[in-house]
Tab-separated table of C-alpha atoms in Angstrom:
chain	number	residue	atom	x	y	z
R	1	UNK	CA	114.851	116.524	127.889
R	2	UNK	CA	116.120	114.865	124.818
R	3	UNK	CA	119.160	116.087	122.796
R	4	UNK	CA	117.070	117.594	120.159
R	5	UNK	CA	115.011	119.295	122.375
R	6	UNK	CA	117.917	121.212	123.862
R	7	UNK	CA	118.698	121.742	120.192
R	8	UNK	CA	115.473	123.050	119.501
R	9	UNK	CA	115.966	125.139	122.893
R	10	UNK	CA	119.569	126.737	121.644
R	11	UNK	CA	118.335	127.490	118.386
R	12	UNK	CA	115.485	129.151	119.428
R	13	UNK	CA	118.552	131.586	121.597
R	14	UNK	CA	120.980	131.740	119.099
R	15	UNK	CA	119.435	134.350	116.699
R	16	UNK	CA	120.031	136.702	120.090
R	17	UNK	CA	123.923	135.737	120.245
R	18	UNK	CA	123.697	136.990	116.206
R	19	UNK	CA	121.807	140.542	117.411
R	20	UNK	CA	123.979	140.934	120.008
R	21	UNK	CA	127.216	140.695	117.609
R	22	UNK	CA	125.068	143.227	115.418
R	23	UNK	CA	125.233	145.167	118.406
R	24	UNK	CA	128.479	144.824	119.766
R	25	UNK	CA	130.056	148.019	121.507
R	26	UNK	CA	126.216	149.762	120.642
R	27	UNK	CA	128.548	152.840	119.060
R	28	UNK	CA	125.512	155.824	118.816
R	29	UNK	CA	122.842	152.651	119.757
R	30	UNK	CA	119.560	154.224	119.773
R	31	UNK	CA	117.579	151.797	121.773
R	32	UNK	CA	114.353	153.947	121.270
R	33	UNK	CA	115.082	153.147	116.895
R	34	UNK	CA	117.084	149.502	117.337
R	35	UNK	CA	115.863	148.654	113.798
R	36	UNK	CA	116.644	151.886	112.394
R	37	UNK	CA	120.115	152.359	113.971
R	38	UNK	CA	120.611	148.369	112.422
R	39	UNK	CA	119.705	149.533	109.202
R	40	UNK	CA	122.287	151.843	108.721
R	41	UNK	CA	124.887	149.683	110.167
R	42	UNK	CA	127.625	148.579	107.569
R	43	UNK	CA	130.290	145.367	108.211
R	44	UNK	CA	130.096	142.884	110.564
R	45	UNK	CA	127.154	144.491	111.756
R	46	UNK	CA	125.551	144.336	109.036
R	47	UNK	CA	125.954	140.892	108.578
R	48	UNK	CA	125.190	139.654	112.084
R	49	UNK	CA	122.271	141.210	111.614
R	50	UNK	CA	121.196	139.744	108.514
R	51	UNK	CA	122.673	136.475	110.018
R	52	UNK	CA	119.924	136.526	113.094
R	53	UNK	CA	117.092	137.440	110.255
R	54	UNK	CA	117.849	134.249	108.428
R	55	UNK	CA	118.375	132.069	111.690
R	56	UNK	CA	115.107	133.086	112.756
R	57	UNK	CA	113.524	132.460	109.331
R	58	UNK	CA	115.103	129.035	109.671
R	59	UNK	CA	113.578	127.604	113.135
R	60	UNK	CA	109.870	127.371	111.960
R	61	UNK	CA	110.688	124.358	109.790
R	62	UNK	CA	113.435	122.707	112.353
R	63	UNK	CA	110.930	123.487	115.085
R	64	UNK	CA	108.213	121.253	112.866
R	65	UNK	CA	110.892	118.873	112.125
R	66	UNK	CA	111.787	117.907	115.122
R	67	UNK	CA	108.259	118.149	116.664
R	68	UNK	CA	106.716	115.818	113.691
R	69	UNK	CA	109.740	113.194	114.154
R	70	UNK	CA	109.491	112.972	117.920
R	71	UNK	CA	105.454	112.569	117.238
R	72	UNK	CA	106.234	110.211	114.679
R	73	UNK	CA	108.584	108.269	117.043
R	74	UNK	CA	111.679	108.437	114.855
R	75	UNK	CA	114.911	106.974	116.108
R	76	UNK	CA	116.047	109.096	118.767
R	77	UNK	CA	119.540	108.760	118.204
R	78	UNK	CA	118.975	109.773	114.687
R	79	UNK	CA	116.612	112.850	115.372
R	80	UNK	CA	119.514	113.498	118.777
R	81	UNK	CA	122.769	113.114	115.806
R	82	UNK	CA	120.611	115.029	112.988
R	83	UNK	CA	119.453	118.029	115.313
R	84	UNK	CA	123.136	118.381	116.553
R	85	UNK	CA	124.507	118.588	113.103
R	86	UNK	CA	121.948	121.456	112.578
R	87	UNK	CA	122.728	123.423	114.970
R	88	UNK	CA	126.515	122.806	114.609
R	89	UNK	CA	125.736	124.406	110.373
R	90	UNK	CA	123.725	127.125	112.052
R	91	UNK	CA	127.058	128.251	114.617
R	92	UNK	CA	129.167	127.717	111.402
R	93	UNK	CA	126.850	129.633	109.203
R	94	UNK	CA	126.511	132.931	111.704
R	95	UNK	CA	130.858	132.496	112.125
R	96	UNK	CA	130.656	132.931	108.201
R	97	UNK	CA	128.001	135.686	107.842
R	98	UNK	CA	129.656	137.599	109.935
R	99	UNK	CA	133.490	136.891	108.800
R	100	UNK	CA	131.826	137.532	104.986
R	101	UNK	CA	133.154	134.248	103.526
R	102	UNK	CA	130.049	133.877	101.403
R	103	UNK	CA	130.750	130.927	99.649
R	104	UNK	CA	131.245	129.058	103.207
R	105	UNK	CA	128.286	130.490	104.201
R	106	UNK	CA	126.044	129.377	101.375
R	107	UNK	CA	127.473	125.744	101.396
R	108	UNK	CA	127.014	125.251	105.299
R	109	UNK	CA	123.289	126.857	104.956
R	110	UNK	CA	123.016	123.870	102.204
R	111	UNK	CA	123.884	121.293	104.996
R	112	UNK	CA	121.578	122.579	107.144
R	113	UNK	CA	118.688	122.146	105.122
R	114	UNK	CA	119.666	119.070	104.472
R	115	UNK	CA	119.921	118.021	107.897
R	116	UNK	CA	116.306	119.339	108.438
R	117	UNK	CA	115.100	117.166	105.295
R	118	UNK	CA	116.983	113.536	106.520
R	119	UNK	CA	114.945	114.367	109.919
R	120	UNK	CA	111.860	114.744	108.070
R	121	UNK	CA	113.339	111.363	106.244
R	122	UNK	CA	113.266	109.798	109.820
R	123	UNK	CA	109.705	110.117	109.690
């Protein structure tokens, strides 16, 4: 398994480390309404949960990404270094949804795109 493979295997986990922040201590968890008892949650919970929405809206274009460029038989090292750097903005985004430093957040969700468009630039 290649480097960005495991990448593409962590991210595909990592929106489940964000619900189970969102879910952390499951104070009056209603498992039989999760998505109802989330949508009344307020804080940190809030956030993690909004955090796992976007890193799931975010894999269908690294998934493709790394996919095309491994097809495409782009430098490995640069597909290994650029899917690393990824998933290092995606831990660094969720650490800033949920501490609410906004700003952060938005400029490390920047870097990840743009880590997802030099491996399309590998291509």
């Amino acid at each position: 398994m290649t480097i960005a493979y495991a990448c593409v295997l962590f991210m595909g986990l990592l929106p489940y480390v964000a619900a189970g922040i969102a879910k952390k201590g499951f104070q009056n968890y209603d498992n039989s309404r999760p998505r109802e008892w989330l949508a009344k949650q307020e804080g940190f919970r809030a956030r993690a949960n909004a955090a796992q929405v976007n890193l799931f809206e975010s894999l269908p274009l690294f998934f493709a990404a790394v996919i095309i460029a491994s097809i495409a038989h782009a430098p490995q090292a640069n597909l290994d270094l650029l899917s690393v750097a990824f998933v290092s903005t995606r831990i660094i985004y969720l650490i800033c949804y949920v501490g609410n430093w906004s700003t952060a957040r938005s400029i490390v969700w920047t870097c990840g795109i743009a880590c997802i468009v030099a491996i399309f630039c590998q291509i």
